[in-house]
mmCIF file of C-alpha atoms in Angstrom:
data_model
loop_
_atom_site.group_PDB
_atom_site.id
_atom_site.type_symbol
_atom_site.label_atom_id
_atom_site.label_comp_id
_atom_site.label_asym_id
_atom_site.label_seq_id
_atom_site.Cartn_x
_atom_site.Cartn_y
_atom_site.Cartn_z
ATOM 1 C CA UNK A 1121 3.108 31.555 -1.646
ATOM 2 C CA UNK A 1122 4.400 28.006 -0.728
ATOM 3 C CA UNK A 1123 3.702 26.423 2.908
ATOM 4 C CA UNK A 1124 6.189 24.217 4.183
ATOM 5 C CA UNK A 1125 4.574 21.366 5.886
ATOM 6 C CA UNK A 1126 6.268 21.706 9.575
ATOM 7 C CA UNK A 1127 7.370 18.352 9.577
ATOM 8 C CA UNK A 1128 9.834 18.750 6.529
ATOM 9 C CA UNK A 1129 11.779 21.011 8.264
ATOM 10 C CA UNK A 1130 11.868 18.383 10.878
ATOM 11 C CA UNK A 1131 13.153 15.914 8.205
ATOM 12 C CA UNK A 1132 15.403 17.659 6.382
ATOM 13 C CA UNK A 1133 18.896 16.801 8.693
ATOM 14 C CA UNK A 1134 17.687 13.045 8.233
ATOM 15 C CA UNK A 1135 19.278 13.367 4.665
ATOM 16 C CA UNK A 1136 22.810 13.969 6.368
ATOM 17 C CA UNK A 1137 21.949 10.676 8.507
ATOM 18 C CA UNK A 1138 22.068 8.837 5.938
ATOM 19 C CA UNK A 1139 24.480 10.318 3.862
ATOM 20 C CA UNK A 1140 26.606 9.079 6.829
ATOM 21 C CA UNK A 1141 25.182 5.354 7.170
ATOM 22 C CA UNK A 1142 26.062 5.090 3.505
ATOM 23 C CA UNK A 1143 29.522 6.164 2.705
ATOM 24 C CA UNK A 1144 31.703 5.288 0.271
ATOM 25 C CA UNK A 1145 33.767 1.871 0.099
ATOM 26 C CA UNK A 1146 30.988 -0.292 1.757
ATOM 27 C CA UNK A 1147 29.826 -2.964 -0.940
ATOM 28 C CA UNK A 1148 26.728 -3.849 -1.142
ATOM 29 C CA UNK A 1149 26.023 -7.102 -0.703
ATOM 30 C CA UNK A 1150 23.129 -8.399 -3.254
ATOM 31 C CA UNK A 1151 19.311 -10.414 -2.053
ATOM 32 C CA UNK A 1152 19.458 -13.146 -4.037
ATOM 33 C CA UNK A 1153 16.315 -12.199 -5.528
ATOM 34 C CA UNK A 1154 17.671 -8.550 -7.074
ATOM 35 C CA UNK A 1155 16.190 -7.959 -10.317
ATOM 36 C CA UNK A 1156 18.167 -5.432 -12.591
ATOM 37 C CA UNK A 1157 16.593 -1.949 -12.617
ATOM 38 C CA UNK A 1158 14.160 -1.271 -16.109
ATOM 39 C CA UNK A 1159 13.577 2.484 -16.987
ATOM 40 C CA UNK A 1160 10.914 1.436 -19.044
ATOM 41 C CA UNK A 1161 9.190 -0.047 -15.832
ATOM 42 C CA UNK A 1162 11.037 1.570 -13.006
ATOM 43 C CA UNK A 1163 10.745 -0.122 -9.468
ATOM 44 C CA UNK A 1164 12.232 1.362 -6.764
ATOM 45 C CA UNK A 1165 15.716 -0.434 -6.269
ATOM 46 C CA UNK A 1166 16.490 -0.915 -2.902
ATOM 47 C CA UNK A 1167 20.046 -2.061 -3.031
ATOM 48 C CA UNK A 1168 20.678 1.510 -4.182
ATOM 49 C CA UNK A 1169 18.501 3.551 -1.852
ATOM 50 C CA UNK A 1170 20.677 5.557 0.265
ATOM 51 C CA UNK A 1171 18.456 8.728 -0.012
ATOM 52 C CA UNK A 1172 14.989 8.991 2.103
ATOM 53 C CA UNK A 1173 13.452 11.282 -1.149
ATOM 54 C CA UNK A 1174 12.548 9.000 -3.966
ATOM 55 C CA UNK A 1175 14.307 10.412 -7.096
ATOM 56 C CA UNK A 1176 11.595 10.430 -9.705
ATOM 57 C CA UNK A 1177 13.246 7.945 -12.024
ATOM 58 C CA UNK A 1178 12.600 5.358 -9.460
ATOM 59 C CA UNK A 1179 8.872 5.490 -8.745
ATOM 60 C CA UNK A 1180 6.492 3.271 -9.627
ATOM 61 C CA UNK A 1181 4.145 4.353 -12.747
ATOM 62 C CA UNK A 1182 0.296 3.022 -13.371
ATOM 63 C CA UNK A 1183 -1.968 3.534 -15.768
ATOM 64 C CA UNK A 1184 -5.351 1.317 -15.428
ATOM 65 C CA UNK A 1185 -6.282 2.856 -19.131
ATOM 66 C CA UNK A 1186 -3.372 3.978 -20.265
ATOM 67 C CA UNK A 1187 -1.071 6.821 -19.994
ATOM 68 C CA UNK A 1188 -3.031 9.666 -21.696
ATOM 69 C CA UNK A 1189 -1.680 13.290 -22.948
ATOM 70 C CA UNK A 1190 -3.297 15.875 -21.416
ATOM 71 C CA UNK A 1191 -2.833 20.082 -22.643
ATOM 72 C CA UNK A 1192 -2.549 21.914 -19.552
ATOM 73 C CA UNK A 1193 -3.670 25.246 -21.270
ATOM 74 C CA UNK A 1194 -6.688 23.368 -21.881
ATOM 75 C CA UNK A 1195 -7.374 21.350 -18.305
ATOM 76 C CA UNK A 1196 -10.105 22.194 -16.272
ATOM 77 C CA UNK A 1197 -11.070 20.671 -12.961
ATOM 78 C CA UNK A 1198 -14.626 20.565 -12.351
ATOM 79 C CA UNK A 1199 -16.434 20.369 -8.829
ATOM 80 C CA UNK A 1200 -19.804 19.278 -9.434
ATOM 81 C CA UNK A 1201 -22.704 16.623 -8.117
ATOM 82 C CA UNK A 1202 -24.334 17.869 -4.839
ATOM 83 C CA UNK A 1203 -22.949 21.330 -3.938
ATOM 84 C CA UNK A 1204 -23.963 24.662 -3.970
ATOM 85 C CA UNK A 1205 -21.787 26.335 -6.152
ATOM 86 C CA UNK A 1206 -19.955 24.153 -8.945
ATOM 87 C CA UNK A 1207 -16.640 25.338 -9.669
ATOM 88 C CA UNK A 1208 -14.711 24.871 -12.972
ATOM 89 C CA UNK A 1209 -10.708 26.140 -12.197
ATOM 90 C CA UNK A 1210 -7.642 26.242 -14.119
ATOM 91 C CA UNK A 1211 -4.328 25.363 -13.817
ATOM 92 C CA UNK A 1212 -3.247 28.636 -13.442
ATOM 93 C CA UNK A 1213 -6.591 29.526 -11.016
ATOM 94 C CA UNK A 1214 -5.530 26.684 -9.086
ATOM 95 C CA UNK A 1215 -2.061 27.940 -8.558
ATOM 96 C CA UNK A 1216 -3.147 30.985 -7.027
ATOM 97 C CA UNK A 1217 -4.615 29.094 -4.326
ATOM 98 C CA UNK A 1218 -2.581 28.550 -0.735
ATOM 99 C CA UNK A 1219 -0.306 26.183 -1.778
ATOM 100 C CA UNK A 1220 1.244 23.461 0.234
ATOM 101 C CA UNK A 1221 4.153 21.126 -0.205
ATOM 102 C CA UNK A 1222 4.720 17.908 1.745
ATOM 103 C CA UNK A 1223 6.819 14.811 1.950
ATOM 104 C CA UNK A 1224 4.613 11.779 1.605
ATOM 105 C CA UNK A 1225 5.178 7.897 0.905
ATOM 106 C CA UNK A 1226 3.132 5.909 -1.956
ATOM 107 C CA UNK A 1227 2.644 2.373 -2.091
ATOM 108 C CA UNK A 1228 0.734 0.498 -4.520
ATOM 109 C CA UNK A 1229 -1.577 -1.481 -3.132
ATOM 110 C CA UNK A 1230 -0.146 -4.529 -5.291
ATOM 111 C CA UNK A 1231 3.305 -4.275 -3.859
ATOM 112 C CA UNK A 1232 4.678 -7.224 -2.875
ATOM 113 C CA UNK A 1233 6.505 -7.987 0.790
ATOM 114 C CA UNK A 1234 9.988 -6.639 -0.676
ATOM 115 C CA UNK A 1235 8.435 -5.509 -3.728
ATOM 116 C CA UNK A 1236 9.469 -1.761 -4.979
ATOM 117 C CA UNK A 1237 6.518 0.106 -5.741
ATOM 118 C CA UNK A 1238 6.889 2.575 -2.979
ATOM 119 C CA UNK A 1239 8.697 5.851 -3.410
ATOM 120 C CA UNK A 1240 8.817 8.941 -0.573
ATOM 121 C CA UNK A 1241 8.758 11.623 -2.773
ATOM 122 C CA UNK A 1242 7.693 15.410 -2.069
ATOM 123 C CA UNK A 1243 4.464 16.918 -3.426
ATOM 124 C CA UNK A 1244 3.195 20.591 -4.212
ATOM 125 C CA UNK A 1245 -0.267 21.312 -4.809
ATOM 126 C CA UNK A 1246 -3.420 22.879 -2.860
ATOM 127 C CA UNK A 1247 -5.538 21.655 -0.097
ATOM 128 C CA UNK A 1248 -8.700 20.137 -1.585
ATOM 129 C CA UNK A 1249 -10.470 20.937 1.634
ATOM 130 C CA UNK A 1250 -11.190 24.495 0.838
ATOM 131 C CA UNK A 1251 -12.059 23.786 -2.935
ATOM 132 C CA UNK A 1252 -14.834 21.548 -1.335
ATOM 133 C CA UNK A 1253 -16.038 23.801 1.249
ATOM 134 C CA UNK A 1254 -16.125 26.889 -1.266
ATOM 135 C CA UNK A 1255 -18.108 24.447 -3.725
ATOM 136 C CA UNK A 1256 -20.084 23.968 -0.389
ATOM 137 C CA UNK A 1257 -20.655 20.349 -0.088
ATOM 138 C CA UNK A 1258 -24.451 19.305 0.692
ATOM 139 C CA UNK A 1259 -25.873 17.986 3.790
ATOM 140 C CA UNK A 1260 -26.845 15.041 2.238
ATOM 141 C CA UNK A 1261 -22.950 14.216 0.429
ATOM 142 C CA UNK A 1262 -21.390 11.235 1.733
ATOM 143 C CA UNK A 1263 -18.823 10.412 -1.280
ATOM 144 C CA UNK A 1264 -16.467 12.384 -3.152
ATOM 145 C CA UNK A 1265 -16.122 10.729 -6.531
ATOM 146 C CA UNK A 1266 -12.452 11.315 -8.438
ATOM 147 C CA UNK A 1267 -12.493 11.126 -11.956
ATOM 148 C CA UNK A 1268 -9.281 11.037 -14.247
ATOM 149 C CA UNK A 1269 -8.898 11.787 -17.803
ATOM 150 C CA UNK A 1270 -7.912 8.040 -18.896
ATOM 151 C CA UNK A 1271 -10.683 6.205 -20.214
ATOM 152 C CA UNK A 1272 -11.957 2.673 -21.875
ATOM 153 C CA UNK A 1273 -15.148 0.675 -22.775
ATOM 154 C CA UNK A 1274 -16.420 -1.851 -19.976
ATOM 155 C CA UNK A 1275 -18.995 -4.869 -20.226
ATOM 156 C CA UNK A 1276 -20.995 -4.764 -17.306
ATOM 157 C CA UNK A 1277 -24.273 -7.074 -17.415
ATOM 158 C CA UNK A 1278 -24.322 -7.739 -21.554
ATOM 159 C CA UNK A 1279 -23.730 -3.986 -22.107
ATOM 160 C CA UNK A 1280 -20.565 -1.940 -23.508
ATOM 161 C CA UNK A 1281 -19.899 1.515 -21.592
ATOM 162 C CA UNK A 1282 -17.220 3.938 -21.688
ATOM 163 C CA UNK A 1283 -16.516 4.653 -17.967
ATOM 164 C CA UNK A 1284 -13.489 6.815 -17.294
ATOM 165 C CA UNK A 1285 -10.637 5.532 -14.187
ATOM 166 C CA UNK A 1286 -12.708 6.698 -10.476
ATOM 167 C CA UNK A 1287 -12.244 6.355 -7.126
ATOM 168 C CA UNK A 1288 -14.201 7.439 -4.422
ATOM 169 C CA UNK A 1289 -13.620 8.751 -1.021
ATOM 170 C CA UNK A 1290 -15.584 9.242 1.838
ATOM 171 C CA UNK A 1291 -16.558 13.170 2.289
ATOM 172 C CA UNK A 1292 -15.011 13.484 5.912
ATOM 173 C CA UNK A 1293 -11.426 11.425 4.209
ATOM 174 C CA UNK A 1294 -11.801 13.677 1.230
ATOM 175 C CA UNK A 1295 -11.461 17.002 3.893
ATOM 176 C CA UNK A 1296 -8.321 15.924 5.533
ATOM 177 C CA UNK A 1297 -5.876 18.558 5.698
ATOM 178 C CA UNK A 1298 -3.137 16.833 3.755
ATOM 179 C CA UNK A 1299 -5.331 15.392 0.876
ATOM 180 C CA UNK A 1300 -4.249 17.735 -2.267
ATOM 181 C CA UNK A 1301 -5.000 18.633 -5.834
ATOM 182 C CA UNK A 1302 -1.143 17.910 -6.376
ATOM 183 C CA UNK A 1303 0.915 19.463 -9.750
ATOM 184 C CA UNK A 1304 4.524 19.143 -8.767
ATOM 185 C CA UNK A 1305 6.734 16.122 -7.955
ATOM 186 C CA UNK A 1306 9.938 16.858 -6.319
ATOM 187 C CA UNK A 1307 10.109 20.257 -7.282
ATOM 188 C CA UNK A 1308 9.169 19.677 -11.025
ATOM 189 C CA UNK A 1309 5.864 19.700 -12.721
ATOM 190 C CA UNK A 1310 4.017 16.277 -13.082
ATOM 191 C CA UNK A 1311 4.824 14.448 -16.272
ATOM 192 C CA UNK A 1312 2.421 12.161 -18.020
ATOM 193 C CA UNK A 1313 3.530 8.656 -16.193
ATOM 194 C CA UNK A 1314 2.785 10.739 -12.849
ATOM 195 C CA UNK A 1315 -0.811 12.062 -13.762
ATOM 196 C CA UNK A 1316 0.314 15.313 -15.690
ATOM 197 C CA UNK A 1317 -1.155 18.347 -14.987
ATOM 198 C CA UNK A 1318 -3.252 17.478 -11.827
ATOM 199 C CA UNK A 1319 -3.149 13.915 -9.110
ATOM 200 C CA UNK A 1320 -4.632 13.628 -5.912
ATOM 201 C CA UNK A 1321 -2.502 12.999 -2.998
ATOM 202 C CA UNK A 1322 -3.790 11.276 -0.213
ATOM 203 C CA UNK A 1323 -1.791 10.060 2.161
ATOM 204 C CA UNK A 1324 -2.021 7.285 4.201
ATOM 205 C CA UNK A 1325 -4.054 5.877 1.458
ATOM 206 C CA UNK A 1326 -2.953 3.088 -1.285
ATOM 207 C CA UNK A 1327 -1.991 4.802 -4.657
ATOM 208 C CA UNK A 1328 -4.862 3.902 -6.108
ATOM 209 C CA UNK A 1329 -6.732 6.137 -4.541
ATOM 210 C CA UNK A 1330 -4.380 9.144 -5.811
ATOM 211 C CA UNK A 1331 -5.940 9.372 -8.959
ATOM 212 C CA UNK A 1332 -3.932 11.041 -11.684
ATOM 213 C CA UNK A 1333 -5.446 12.929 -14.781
ATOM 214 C CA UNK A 1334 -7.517 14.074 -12.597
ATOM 215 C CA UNK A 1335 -10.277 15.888 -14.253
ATOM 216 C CA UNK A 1336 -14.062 15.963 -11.889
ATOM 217 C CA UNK A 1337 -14.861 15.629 -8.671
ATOM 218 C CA UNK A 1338 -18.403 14.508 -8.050
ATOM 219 C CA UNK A 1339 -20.575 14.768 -4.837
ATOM 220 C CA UNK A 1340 -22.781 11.892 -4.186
ATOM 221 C CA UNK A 1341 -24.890 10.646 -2.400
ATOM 222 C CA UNK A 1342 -24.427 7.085 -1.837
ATOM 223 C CA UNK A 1343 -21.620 4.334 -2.877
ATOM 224 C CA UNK A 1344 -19.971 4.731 -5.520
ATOM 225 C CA UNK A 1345 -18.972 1.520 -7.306
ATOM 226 C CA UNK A 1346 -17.401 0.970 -10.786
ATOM 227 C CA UNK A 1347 -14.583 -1.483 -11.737
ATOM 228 C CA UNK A 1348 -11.565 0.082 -9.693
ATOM 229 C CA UNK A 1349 -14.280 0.418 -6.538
ATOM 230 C CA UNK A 1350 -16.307 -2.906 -6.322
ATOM 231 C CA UNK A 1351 -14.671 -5.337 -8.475
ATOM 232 C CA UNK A 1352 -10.810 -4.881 -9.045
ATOM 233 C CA UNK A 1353 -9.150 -3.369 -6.196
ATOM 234 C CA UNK A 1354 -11.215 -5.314 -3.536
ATOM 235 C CA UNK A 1355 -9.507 -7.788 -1.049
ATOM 236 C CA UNK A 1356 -11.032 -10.845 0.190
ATOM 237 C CA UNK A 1357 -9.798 -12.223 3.146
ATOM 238 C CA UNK A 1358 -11.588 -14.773 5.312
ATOM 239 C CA UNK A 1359 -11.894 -15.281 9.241
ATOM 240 C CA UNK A 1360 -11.851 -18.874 11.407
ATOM 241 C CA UNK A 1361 -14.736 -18.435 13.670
ATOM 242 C CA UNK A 1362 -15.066 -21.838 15.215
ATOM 243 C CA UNK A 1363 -15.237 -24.688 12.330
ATOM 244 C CA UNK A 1364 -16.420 -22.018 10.149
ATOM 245 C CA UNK A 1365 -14.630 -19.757 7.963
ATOM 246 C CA UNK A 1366 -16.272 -16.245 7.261
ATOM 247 C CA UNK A 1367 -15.097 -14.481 4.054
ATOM 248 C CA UNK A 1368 -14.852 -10.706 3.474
ATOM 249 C CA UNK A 1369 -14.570 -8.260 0.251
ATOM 250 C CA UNK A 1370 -13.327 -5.230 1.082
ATOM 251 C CA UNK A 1371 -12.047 -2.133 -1.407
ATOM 252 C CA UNK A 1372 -8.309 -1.061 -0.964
ATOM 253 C CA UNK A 1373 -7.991 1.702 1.187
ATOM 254 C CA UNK A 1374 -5.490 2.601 3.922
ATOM 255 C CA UNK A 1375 -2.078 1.361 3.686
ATOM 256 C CA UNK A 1376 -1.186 -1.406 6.427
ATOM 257 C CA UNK A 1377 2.089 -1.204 8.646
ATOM 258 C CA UNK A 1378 5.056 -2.806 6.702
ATOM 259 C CA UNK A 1379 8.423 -3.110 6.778
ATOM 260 C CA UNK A 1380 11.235 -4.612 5.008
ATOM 261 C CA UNK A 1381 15.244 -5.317 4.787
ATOM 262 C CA UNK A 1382 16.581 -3.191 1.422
ATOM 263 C CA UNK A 1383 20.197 -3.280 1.815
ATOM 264 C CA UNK A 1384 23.468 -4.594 3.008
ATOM 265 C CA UNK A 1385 26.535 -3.993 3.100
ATOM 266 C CA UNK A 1386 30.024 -4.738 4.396
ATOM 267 C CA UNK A 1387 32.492 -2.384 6.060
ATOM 268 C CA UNK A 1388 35.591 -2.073 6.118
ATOM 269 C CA UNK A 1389 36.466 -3.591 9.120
ATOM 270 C CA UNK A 1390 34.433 -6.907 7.535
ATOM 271 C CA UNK A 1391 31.204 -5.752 9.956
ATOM 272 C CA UNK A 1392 28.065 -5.262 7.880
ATOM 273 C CA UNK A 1393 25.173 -2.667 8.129
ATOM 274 C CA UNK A 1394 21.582 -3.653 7.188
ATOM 275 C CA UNK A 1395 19.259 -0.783 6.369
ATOM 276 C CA UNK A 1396 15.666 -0.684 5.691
ATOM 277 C CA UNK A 1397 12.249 0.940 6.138
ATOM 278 C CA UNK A 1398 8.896 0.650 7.751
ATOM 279 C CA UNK A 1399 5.860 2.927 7.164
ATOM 280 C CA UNK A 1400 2.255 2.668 7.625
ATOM 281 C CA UNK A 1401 -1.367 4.322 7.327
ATOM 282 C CA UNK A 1402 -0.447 7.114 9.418
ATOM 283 C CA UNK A 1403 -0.029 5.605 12.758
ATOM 284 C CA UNK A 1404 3.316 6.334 13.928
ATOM 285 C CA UNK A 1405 5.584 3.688 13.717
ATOM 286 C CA UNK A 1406 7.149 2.472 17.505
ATOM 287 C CA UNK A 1407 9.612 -0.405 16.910
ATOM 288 C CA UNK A 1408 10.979 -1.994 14.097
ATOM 289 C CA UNK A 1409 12.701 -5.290 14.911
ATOM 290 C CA UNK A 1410 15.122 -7.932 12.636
ATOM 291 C CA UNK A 1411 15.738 -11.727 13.104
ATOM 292 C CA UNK A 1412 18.514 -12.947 11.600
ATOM 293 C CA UNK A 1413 17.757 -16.440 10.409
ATOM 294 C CA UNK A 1414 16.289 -18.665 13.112
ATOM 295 C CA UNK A 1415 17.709 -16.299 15.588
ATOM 296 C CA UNK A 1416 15.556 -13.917 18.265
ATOM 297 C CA UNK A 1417 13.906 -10.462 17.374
ATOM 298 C CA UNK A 1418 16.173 -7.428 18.162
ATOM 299 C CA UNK A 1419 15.511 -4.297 18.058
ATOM 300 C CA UNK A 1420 16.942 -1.611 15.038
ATOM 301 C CA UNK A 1421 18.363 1.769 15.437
ATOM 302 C CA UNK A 1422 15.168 4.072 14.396
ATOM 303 C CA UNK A 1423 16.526 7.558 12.812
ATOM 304 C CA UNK A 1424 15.062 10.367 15.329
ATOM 305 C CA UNK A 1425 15.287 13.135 13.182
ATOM 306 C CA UNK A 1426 12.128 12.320 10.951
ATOM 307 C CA UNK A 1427 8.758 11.104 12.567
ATOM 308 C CA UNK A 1428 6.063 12.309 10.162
ATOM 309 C CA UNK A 1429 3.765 9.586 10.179
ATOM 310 C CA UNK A 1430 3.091 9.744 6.590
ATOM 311 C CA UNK A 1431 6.422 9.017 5.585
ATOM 312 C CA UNK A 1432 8.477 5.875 5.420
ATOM 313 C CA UNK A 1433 10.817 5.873 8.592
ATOM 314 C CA UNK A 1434 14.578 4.037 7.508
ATOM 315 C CA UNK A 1435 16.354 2.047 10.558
ATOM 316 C CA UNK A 1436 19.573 0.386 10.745
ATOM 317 C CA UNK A 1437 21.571 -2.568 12.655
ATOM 318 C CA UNK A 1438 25.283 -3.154 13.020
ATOM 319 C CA UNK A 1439 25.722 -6.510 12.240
ATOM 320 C CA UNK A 1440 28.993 -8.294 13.851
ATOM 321 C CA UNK A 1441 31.044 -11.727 13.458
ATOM 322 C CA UNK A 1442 28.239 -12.735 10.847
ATOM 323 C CA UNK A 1443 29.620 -16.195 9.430
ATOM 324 C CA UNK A 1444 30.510 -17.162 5.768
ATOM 325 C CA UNK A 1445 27.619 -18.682 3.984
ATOM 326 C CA UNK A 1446 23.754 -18.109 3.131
ATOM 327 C CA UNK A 1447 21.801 -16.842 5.679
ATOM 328 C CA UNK A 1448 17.732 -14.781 5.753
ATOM 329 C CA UNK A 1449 16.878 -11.581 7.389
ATOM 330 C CA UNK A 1450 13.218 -10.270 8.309
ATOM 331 C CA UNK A 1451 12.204 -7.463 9.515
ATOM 332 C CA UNK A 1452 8.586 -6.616 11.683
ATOM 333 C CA UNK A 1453 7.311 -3.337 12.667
ATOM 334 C CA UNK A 1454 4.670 -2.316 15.288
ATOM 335 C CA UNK A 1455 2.765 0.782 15.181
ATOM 336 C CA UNK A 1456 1.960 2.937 18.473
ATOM 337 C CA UNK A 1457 -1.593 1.149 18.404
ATOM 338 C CA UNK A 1458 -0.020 -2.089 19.201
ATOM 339 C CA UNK A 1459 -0.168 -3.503 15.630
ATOM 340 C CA UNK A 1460 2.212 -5.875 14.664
ATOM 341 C CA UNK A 1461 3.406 -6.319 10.950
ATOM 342 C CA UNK A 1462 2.024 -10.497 10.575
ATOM 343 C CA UNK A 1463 4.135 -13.084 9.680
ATOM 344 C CA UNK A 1464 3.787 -14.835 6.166
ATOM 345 C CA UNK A 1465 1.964 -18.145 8.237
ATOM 346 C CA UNK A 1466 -0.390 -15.515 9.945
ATOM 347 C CA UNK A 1467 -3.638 -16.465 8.997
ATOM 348 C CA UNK A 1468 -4.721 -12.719 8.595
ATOM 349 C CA UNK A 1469 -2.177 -13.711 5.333
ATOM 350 C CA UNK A 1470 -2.543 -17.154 5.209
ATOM 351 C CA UNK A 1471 -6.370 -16.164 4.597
ATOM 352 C CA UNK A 1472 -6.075 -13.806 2.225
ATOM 353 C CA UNK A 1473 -7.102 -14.615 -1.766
ATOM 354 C CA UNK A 1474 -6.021 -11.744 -3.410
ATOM 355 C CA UNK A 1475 -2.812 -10.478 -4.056
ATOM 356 C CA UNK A 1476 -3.423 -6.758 -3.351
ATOM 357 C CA UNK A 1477 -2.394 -5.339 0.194
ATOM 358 C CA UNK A 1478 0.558 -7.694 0.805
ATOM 359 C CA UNK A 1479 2.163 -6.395 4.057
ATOM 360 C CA UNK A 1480 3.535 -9.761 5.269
ATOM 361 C CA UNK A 1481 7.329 -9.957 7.143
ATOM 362 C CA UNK A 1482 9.784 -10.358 3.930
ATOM 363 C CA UNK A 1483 12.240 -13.060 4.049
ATOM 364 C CA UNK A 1484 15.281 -11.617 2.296
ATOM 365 C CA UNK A 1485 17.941 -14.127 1.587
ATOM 366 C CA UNK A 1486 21.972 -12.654 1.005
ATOM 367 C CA UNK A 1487 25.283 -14.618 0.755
ATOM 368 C CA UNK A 1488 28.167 -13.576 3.095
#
């Protein structure tokens, strides 16, 4: 038996929304930084999103070791390390679990500030919560370790080592009630560029840590750290304190409040319409704003009808009497906490020496 997440029935009108906002004979008017769309490396293409579920074709794919083929008949997924009672299921096994399907956004955590790997896409699968608890999790636990099928040889200190893709979460992240053992994408089984038969989904989390092919889950007992957990993967940003400058490495995790301009277009009555979207970590999203070149911040229409906070929100602005020539739009968001999306001279970016977790305002430059 399926359970419908509450909050996609709460979403579902939202489609007709934007149906609405994009109907036919407005022309899109093209960023001058547009890139054509590649199959081969699909992107999401903003210019062309006009519907708040990500059609497959257009997510983002990754593969840290390759894409590997995995028989379903033959897949197990093994719960093991420090519980009581290991557990080796099935596809099928798993199936007969409660199963849940939800709406969640993905962003990798390489995106850039305009950058199309994102997608809002829906998910089937089963809690993992339960499989944990009736594996019964030790006291003494504090990691749950994710282990895909994809695998390659690593030099670490002089020495060669096949270590298979992992990423670890902590055991009270790993019990959340919407982290799942995921085997459908909207409405279709998982193919092999999505992590075919089994992902994790974890939202509010970075798509790195929704490891595909998954195959083991370990319990541990302490960190655990292998090339996708303490040496790719891991920010470093640094801090003025005084004269002094105090630098941080910290692993991806949750995703950080963004927002950007993805597309514009003219009416027929010459007006135009900019659209975008603005998401976050899970933190509900409570203004997005756009300044038109050197102009002030205004505030965007929000859509009401969807608020799950693990889903992109899209927003829109009527823009009127805008003159002939070049001109840049950016949009910020600010989260109920109070967070506001930095700007690209912030020094929380400015400070940053990696490129991973980009969530910067974009500058998006169009021709009228």
């Amino acid at each position: 038996m399926t359970v419908l997440d509450r909050r996609e029935l709460l979403s579902m009108p939202f489609a007709l929304w934007l149906a609405e906002a994009a109907t036919e004979g407005e022309q899109v008017i093209p960023f001058a930084d547009t890139k054509p769309f590649n199959p081969e490396r699909p992107t999401l293409p903003w210019e062309q999103t006009t519907a708040w579920i990500t059609p497959t074709e257009h997510l983002f794919r990754v593969g840290h070791y390759g894409y590997p083929d995995v028989n379903p008949a033959q897949w197990r997924l093994e719960i093991t390390g420090l519980v009581n009672r290991p557990l080796t299921l099935s596809l099928d096994e798993l199936k007969r679990r409660k199963v849940r399907e939800q709406t969640v956004t993905i962003e990798c955590s390489g995106n850039a500030p305009a950058g199309g790997l994102i997608g809002n896409a829906r998910w089937k699968g089963t809690p993992l919560a339960p499989l944990l608890k009736e594996a019964g999790v030790q006291p003494e636990a504090v990691e749950a370790v994710f282990f895909a099928a994809d695998a390659s040889t690593e030099k670490i200190r002089g020495g060669e080592y096949q270590q298979n893709f992992a990423r670890s979460l902590a055991v009270r992240e790993a019990m959340k009630d919407g982290v799942l053992v995921c085997w459908e994408l909207n409405g279709a089984p998982l193919d092999k560029n999505h992590g075919a038969p089994c992902r994790l989904v974890v939202p509010g989390w970075y798509g790195v840590a929704w490891v595909k092919w998954l195959t083991r889950i370990e319990l541990h007992d302490r960190a655990y750290l292998s090339r996708f957990m303490g040496r790719d993967y891991v920010t470093i940003r640094g801090e003025k304190q005084g004269e002094k400058t105090i630098w941080r490495e910290t692993s991806v995790g949750r995703m950080n409040l963004k927002s950007v301009v993805g597309r514009v277009t003219r009416r027929a009555d010459g007006s135009l319409r900019v659209m975008g979207a603005a998401w976050s970590d899970g933190t509900p999203i409570r203004t997005v704003e756009l300044k038109i070149d050197n102009g002030p911040w205004t505030p965007v229409e929000i859509a009401k009808e969807n608020r799950n906070p693990f889903c992109w929100v899209f927003w829109t602005y009527e823009w009127k009497g805008a003159a002939s020539g070049e001109h840049t739009l950016t949009s910020r968001a600010t989260d109920a906490r109070g967070r506001v999306q930095p700007a690209p001279d912030d020094p929380f970016i400015t400070l940053k020496k990696t490129y991973w977790e980009a969530n910067q305002q974009a500058v998006r430059k169009i021709k009228v």
